[in-house]
mmCIF file of C-alpha atoms in Angstrom:
data_model
loop_
_atom_site.group_PDB
_atom_site.id
_atom_site.type_symbol
_atom_site.label_atom_id
_atom_site.label_comp_id
_atom_site.label_asym_id
_atom_site.label_seq_id
_atom_site.Cartn_x
_atom_site.Cartn_y
_atom_site.Cartn_z
ATOM 1 C CA UNK A 1 -5.858 3.560 -9.222
ATOM 2 C CA UNK A 2 -8.246 2.516 -6.473
ATOM 3 C CA UNK A 3 -11.854 3.542 -5.862
ATOM 4 C CA UNK A 4 -13.190 4.596 -2.459
ATOM 5 C CA UNK A 5 -13.696 0.951 -1.506
ATOM 6 C CA UNK A 6 -10.026 0.177 -2.122
ATOM 7 C CA UNK A 7 -10.633 -1.815 -5.321
ATOM 8 C CA UNK A 8 -8.226 -1.579 -8.226
ATOM 9 C CA UNK A 9 -10.235 -0.250 -11.175
ATOM 10 C CA UNK A 10 -9.359 -1.541 -14.638
ATOM 11 C CA UNK A 11 -10.954 0.533 -17.385
ATOM 12 C CA UNK A 12 -14.339 2.140 -17.612
ATOM 13 C CA UNK A 13 -15.801 0.311 -20.603
ATOM 14 C CA UNK A 14 -16.563 -3.376 -20.851
ATOM 15 C CA UNK A 15 -13.888 -5.234 -22.849
ATOM 16 C CA UNK A 16 -16.749 -7.248 -24.320
ATOM 17 C CA UNK A 17 -18.402 -4.299 -26.088
ATOM 18 C CA UNK A 18 -19.548 -5.318 -29.551
ATOM 19 C CA UNK A 19 -18.329 -2.164 -31.294
ATOM 20 C CA UNK A 20 -14.999 -0.481 -31.987
ATOM 21 C CA UNK A 21 -14.232 3.105 -32.838
ATOM 22 C CA UNK A 22 -12.694 4.191 -36.114
ATOM 23 C CA UNK A 23 -9.239 3.855 -34.592
ATOM 24 C CA UNK A 24 -9.765 0.124 -34.189
ATOM 25 C CA UNK A 25 -9.409 0.319 -30.409
ATOM 26 C CA UNK A 26 -12.084 -0.361 -27.880
ATOM 27 C CA UNK A 27 -13.517 2.607 -25.909
ATOM 28 C CA UNK A 28 -11.794 3.066 -22.545
ATOM 29 C CA UNK A 29 -8.419 1.872 -23.864
ATOM 30 C CA UNK A 30 -9.371 -1.791 -24.394
ATOM 31 C CA UNK A 31 -8.036 -3.622 -27.467
ATOM 32 C CA UNK A 32 -10.912 -5.525 -29.046
ATOM 33 C CA UNK A 33 -8.877 -7.914 -31.157
ATOM 34 C CA UNK A 34 -5.543 -8.188 -29.323
ATOM 35 C CA UNK A 35 -4.310 -11.219 -27.416
ATOM 36 C CA UNK A 36 -4.558 -9.294 -24.112
ATOM 37 C CA UNK A 37 -7.117 -6.714 -23.057
ATOM 38 C CA UNK A 38 -5.245 -3.896 -21.272
ATOM 39 C CA UNK A 39 -7.271 -1.150 -19.584
ATOM 40 C CA UNK A 40 -6.420 2.305 -18.295
ATOM 41 C CA UNK A 41 -6.989 2.454 -14.549
ATOM 42 C CA UNK A 42 -9.418 5.130 -13.392
ATOM 43 C CA UNK A 43 -11.430 5.789 -10.270
ATOM 44 C CA UNK A 44 -15.177 5.785 -9.871
ATOM 45 C CA UNK A 45 -17.631 6.380 -7.066
ATOM 46 C CA UNK A 46 -18.630 3.352 -4.955
ATOM 47 C CA UNK A 47 -21.699 1.487 -6.233
ATOM 48 C CA UNK A 48 -25.033 2.855 -5.072
ATOM 49 C CA UNK A 49 -27.856 0.742 -3.752
ATOM 50 C CA UNK A 50 -29.336 -1.312 -6.579
ATOM 51 C CA UNK A 51 -26.265 -0.820 -8.802
ATOM 52 C CA UNK A 52 -24.701 -3.564 -10.911
ATOM 53 C CA UNK A 53 -23.633 -6.586 -8.865
ATOM 54 C CA UNK A 54 -20.252 -8.266 -9.089
ATOM 55 C CA UNK A 55 -18.797 -11.694 -9.818
ATOM 56 C CA UNK A 56 -15.627 -12.627 -7.932
ATOM 57 C CA UNK A 57 -12.819 -14.956 -8.906
ATOM 58 C CA UNK A 58 -9.634 -15.835 -6.996
ATOM 59 C CA UNK A 59 -6.289 -14.554 -8.254
ATOM 60 C CA UNK A 60 -3.730 -16.918 -6.718
ATOM 61 C CA UNK A 61 -0.276 -15.349 -6.527
ATOM 62 C CA UNK A 62 3.038 -16.605 -5.197
ATOM 63 C CA UNK A 63 5.046 -14.580 -2.698
ATOM 64 C CA UNK A 64 7.594 -14.064 -5.477
ATOM 65 C CA UNK A 65 4.851 -12.439 -7.585
ATOM 66 C CA UNK A 66 3.790 -10.210 -4.706
ATOM 67 C CA UNK A 67 7.356 -9.300 -3.751
ATOM 68 C CA UNK A 68 8.629 -8.171 -7.136
ATOM 69 C CA UNK A 69 5.437 -7.596 -9.110
ATOM 70 C CA UNK A 70 4.424 -9.362 -12.320
ATOM 71 C CA UNK A 71 1.826 -9.368 -15.092
ATOM 72 C CA UNK A 72 -0.916 -11.987 -15.230
ATOM 73 C CA UNK A 73 -3.123 -12.795 -18.218
ATOM 74 C CA UNK A 74 -6.504 -14.219 -17.230
ATOM 75 C CA UNK A 75 -8.654 -15.918 -19.852
ATOM 76 C CA UNK A 76 -12.331 -15.248 -19.156
ATOM 77 C CA UNK A 77 -15.624 -15.820 -20.949
ATOM 78 C CA UNK A 78 -19.119 -14.469 -20.550
ATOM 79 C CA UNK A 79 -22.546 -15.527 -21.737
ATOM 80 C CA UNK A 80 -24.681 -13.144 -23.798
ATOM 81 C CA UNK A 81 -28.449 -12.978 -23.879
ATOM 82 C CA UNK A 82 -28.506 -14.474 -27.376
ATOM 83 C CA UNK A 83 -26.869 -17.641 -26.007
ATOM 84 C CA UNK A 84 -23.422 -16.987 -27.492
ATOM 85 C CA UNK A 85 -20.191 -16.882 -25.508
ATOM 86 C CA UNK A 86 -17.423 -14.314 -25.755
ATOM 87 C CA UNK A 87 -13.852 -14.997 -24.611
ATOM 88 C CA UNK A 88 -11.120 -12.507 -23.819
ATOM 89 C CA UNK A 89 -7.770 -12.360 -22.033
ATOM 90 C CA UNK A 90 -7.583 -9.689 -19.334
ATOM 91 C CA UNK A 91 -4.218 -8.271 -18.329
ATOM 92 C CA UNK A 92 -3.530 -7.595 -14.654
ATOM 93 C CA UNK A 93 -0.396 -5.696 -13.629
ATOM 94 C CA UNK A 94 0.402 -7.047 -10.138
ATOM 95 C CA UNK A 95 2.104 -4.372 -8.031
ATOM 96 C CA UNK A 96 4.814 -5.223 -5.467
ATOM 97 C CA UNK A 97 3.365 -5.408 -1.968
ATOM 98 C CA UNK A 98 -0.239 -6.253 -2.834
ATOM 99 C CA UNK A 99 -1.825 -8.134 0.059
ATOM 100 C CA UNK A 100 -4.263 -11.005 0.218
ATOM 101 C CA UNK A 101 -7.755 -9.617 -0.300
ATOM 102 C CA UNK A 102 -6.713 -6.923 -2.781
ATOM 103 C CA UNK A 103 -9.442 -6.575 -5.431
ATOM 104 C CA UNK A 104 -8.970 -5.862 -9.137
ATOM 105 C CA UNK A 105 -12.227 -4.788 -10.764
ATOM 106 C CA UNK A 106 -13.181 -4.937 -14.438
ATOM 107 C CA UNK A 107 -16.480 -3.022 -14.762
ATOM 108 C CA UNK A 108 -19.405 -4.634 -16.598
ATOM 109 C CA UNK A 109 -17.465 -7.687 -17.719
ATOM 110 C CA UNK A 110 -19.661 -10.512 -16.367
ATOM 111 C CA UNK A 111 -22.507 -12.460 -17.978
ATOM 112 C CA UNK A 112 -25.288 -10.385 -19.518
ATOM 113 C CA UNK A 113 -28.434 -10.313 -17.402
ATOM 114 C CA UNK A 114 -32.093 -10.138 -18.419
ATOM 115 C CA UNK A 115 -32.183 -6.348 -18.081
ATOM 116 C CA UNK A 116 -29.253 -5.962 -20.484
ATOM 117 C CA UNK A 117 -26.663 -5.094 -17.849
ATOM 118 C CA UNK A 118 -23.541 -7.021 -16.822
ATOM 119 C CA UNK A 119 -21.999 -7.356 -13.351
ATOM 120 C CA UNK A 120 -18.445 -6.284 -12.636
ATOM 121 C CA UNK A 121 -15.800 -9.010 -12.699
ATOM 122 C CA UNK A 122 -13.617 -8.801 -9.600
ATOM 123 C CA UNK A 123 -10.401 -10.754 -9.039
ATOM 124 C CA UNK A 124 -9.464 -11.200 -5.371
ATOM 125 C CA UNK A 125 -5.806 -11.821 -4.493
ATOM 126 C CA UNK A 126 -4.999 -15.029 -2.598
ATOM 127 C CA UNK A 127 -1.521 -16.009 -1.374
ATOM 128 C CA UNK A 128 -0.148 -19.335 -2.556
ATOM 129 C CA UNK A 129 1.600 -21.397 0.161
ATOM 130 C CA UNK A 130 5.387 -21.038 0.044
ATOM 131 C CA UNK A 131 7.928 -23.703 1.052
ATOM 132 C CA UNK A 132 10.244 -21.265 2.885
ATOM 133 C CA UNK A 133 8.353 -18.083 3.747
ATOM 134 C CA UNK A 134 5.087 -16.980 5.276
ATOM 135 C CA UNK A 135 3.768 -13.441 5.316
ATOM 136 C CA UNK A 136 2.652 -11.431 8.327
ATOM 137 C CA UNK A 137 1.438 -8.033 7.146
ATOM 138 C CA UNK A 138 4.493 -6.298 5.695
ATOM 139 C CA UNK A 139 6.898 -8.758 7.349
ATOM 140 C CA UNK A 140 8.209 -12.073 6.068
ATOM 141 C CA UNK A 141 8.856 -15.068 8.302
ATOM 142 C CA UNK A 142 11.429 -17.661 7.269
ATOM 143 C CA UNK A 143 11.866 -20.896 9.184
ATOM 144 C CA UNK A 144 15.489 -22.007 9.047
ATOM 145 C CA UNK A 145 16.666 -25.376 10.329
ATOM 146 C CA UNK A 146 19.743 -25.562 12.516
ATOM 147 C CA UNK A 147 21.156 -28.905 13.775
ATOM 148 C CA UNK A 148 21.135 -29.421 17.525
ATOM 149 C CA UNK A 149 24.922 -29.656 17.674
ATOM 150 C CA UNK A 150 25.244 -26.281 15.930
ATOM 151 C CA UNK A 151 22.602 -24.756 18.197
ATOM 152 C CA UNK A 152 24.593 -25.895 21.237
ATOM 153 C CA UNK A 153 28.092 -25.098 19.956
ATOM 154 C CA UNK A 154 27.386 -21.951 17.931
ATOM 155 C CA UNK A 155 30.453 -19.776 17.542
ATOM 156 C CA UNK A 156 30.181 -16.000 17.784
ATOM 157 C CA UNK A 157 29.615 -14.387 14.383
ATOM 158 C CA UNK A 158 28.527 -17.595 12.632
ATOM 159 C CA UNK A 159 26.086 -17.084 9.766
ATOM 160 C CA UNK A 160 23.687 -19.153 7.726
ATOM 161 C CA UNK A 161 22.724 -18.508 4.107
ATOM 162 C CA UNK A 162 19.095 -17.893 3.153
ATOM 163 C CA UNK A 163 17.804 -17.424 -0.398
ATOM 164 C CA UNK A 164 15.361 -14.508 -0.601
ATOM 165 C CA UNK A 165 12.252 -14.303 -2.806
ATOM 166 C CA UNK A 166 14.171 -12.403 -5.490
ATOM 167 C CA UNK A 167 17.001 -14.952 -5.564
ATOM 168 C CA UNK A 168 19.465 -12.957 -3.467
ATOM 169 C CA UNK A 169 21.568 -14.933 -1.006
ATOM 170 C CA UNK A 170 21.350 -13.373 2.467
ATOM 171 C CA UNK A 171 23.894 -14.157 5.157
ATOM 172 C CA UNK A 172 21.922 -14.196 8.406
ATOM 173 C CA UNK A 173 23.821 -14.160 11.672
ATOM 174 C CA UNK A 174 22.973 -16.987 14.046
ATOM 175 C CA UNK A 175 22.104 -15.730 17.568
ATOM 176 C CA UNK A 176 25.102 -15.854 19.912
ATOM 177 C CA UNK A 177 25.247 -18.541 22.566
ATOM 178 C CA UNK A 178 22.869 -21.480 22.701
ATOM 179 C CA UNK A 179 20.103 -21.189 20.104
ATOM 180 C CA UNK A 180 16.697 -22.076 21.507
ATOM 181 C CA UNK A 181 13.892 -23.585 19.396
ATOM 182 C CA UNK A 182 11.759 -20.806 17.888
ATOM 183 C CA UNK A 183 14.281 -18.069 18.656
ATOM 184 C CA UNK A 184 14.129 -15.271 16.078
ATOM 185 C CA UNK A 185 16.552 -12.973 14.320
ATOM 186 C CA UNK A 186 15.123 -9.781 12.818
ATOM 187 C CA UNK A 187 16.633 -8.468 9.581
ATOM 188 C CA UNK A 188 15.379 -4.912 9.026
ATOM 189 C CA UNK A 189 14.163 -3.878 5.581
ATOM 190 C CA UNK A 190 14.103 -7.354 4.030
ATOM 191 C CA UNK A 191 10.349 -7.957 4.264
ATOM 192 C CA UNK A 192 7.564 -7.233 1.764
ATOM 193 C CA UNK A 193 7.274 -3.899 -0.088
ATOM 194 C CA UNK A 194 4.946 -1.512 1.746
ATOM 195 C CA UNK A 195 2.023 -0.116 -0.251
ATOM 196 C CA UNK A 196 0.184 1.817 2.462
ATOM 197 C CA UNK A 197 -0.597 5.431 1.602
ATOM 198 C CA UNK A 198 2.210 7.675 2.760
ATOM 199 C CA UNK A 199 4.522 4.743 3.559
ATOM 200 C CA UNK A 200 7.604 3.580 1.680
ATOM 201 C CA UNK A 201 10.264 0.934 2.019
ATOM 202 C CA UNK A 202 9.857 -2.667 3.141
ATOM 203 C CA UNK A 203 8.894 -4.575 6.236
ATOM 204 C CA UNK A 204 11.293 -6.827 8.148
ATOM 205 C CA UNK A 205 12.423 -10.406 7.700
ATOM 206 C CA UNK A 206 12.047 -12.603 10.773
ATOM 207 C CA UNK A 207 14.267 -15.675 10.709
ATOM 208 C CA UNK A 208 12.800 -18.268 13.045
ATOM 209 C CA UNK A 209 15.373 -20.871 14.036
ATOM 210 C CA UNK A 210 14.060 -24.419 14.084
ATOM 211 C CA UNK A 211 16.417 -26.620 16.112
ATOM 212 C CA UNK A 212 16.544 -30.106 14.590
ATOM 213 C CA UNK A 213 16.854 -32.834 17.207
ATOM 214 C CA UNK A 214 18.206 -36.264 16.263
ATOM 215 C CA UNK A 215 15.658 -39.050 15.899
ATOM 216 C CA UNK A 216 17.649 -41.319 18.207
ATOM 217 C CA UNK A 217 20.944 -41.689 20.052
ATOM 218 C CA UNK A 218 23.083 -44.728 20.630
ATOM 219 C CA UNK A 219 23.832 -45.717 24.240
ATOM 220 C CA UNK A 220 27.368 -44.380 23.848
ATOM 221 C CA UNK A 221 26.062 -41.052 22.545
ATOM 222 C CA UNK A 222 23.613 -40.791 25.430
ATOM 223 C CA UNK A 223 26.408 -41.402 27.894
ATOM 224 C CA UNK A 224 28.536 -38.748 26.196
ATOM 225 C CA UNK A 225 25.682 -36.206 26.379
ATOM 226 C CA UNK A 226 25.207 -36.948 30.085
ATOM 227 C CA UNK A 227 28.889 -36.373 30.754
ATOM 228 C CA UNK A 228 28.900 -33.077 28.868
ATOM 229 C CA UNK A 229 25.570 -31.659 30.026
ATOM 230 C CA UNK A 230 25.027 -33.461 33.285
#
């Protein structure tokens, strides 16, 4: 659940609290002694002026993670006023369609300060570079190489295979006629999951055709090209 600032809220009690209840579980749904600290998400009002500050850390995610969702376990530590250090593993359930800049907030989980309070720990989503895809909002862009000879002699209905983020093999139709460098083919509904309020489905996949020119031609090849195209 998100607060009014759009941050994902994880729990309402610090996972570093020094006490447990009789049930053996931390207040707010946090396991004190488990290998992963999992919190119930709940909303809260935005911080008021002078409220606890926050410490931010990057959460680098691949496009595969953001397409299908995943669970990340983040090992963190904080310093206490007595000079000791506490370590925990925080569990983050990554939802399909999260965008770069999404914040996941763990209240009062940072280093203890002189007044006895602790800042919130906030993870901020960052996209990892991908070898085949880039993201543009809810759309995905895939750059697909096509040899010059195929771009010039493309037959109607010809297709090229593209592996999607979830491993599916898509058969994308090559544009009819001569394929120009940077020409695009739009595949509806094969982009990123949409997480906007009131919206469902997925964005589109834009296949951008990159025509590969030869590094060099022999004199005979040049003459042949002149005869054909001249």
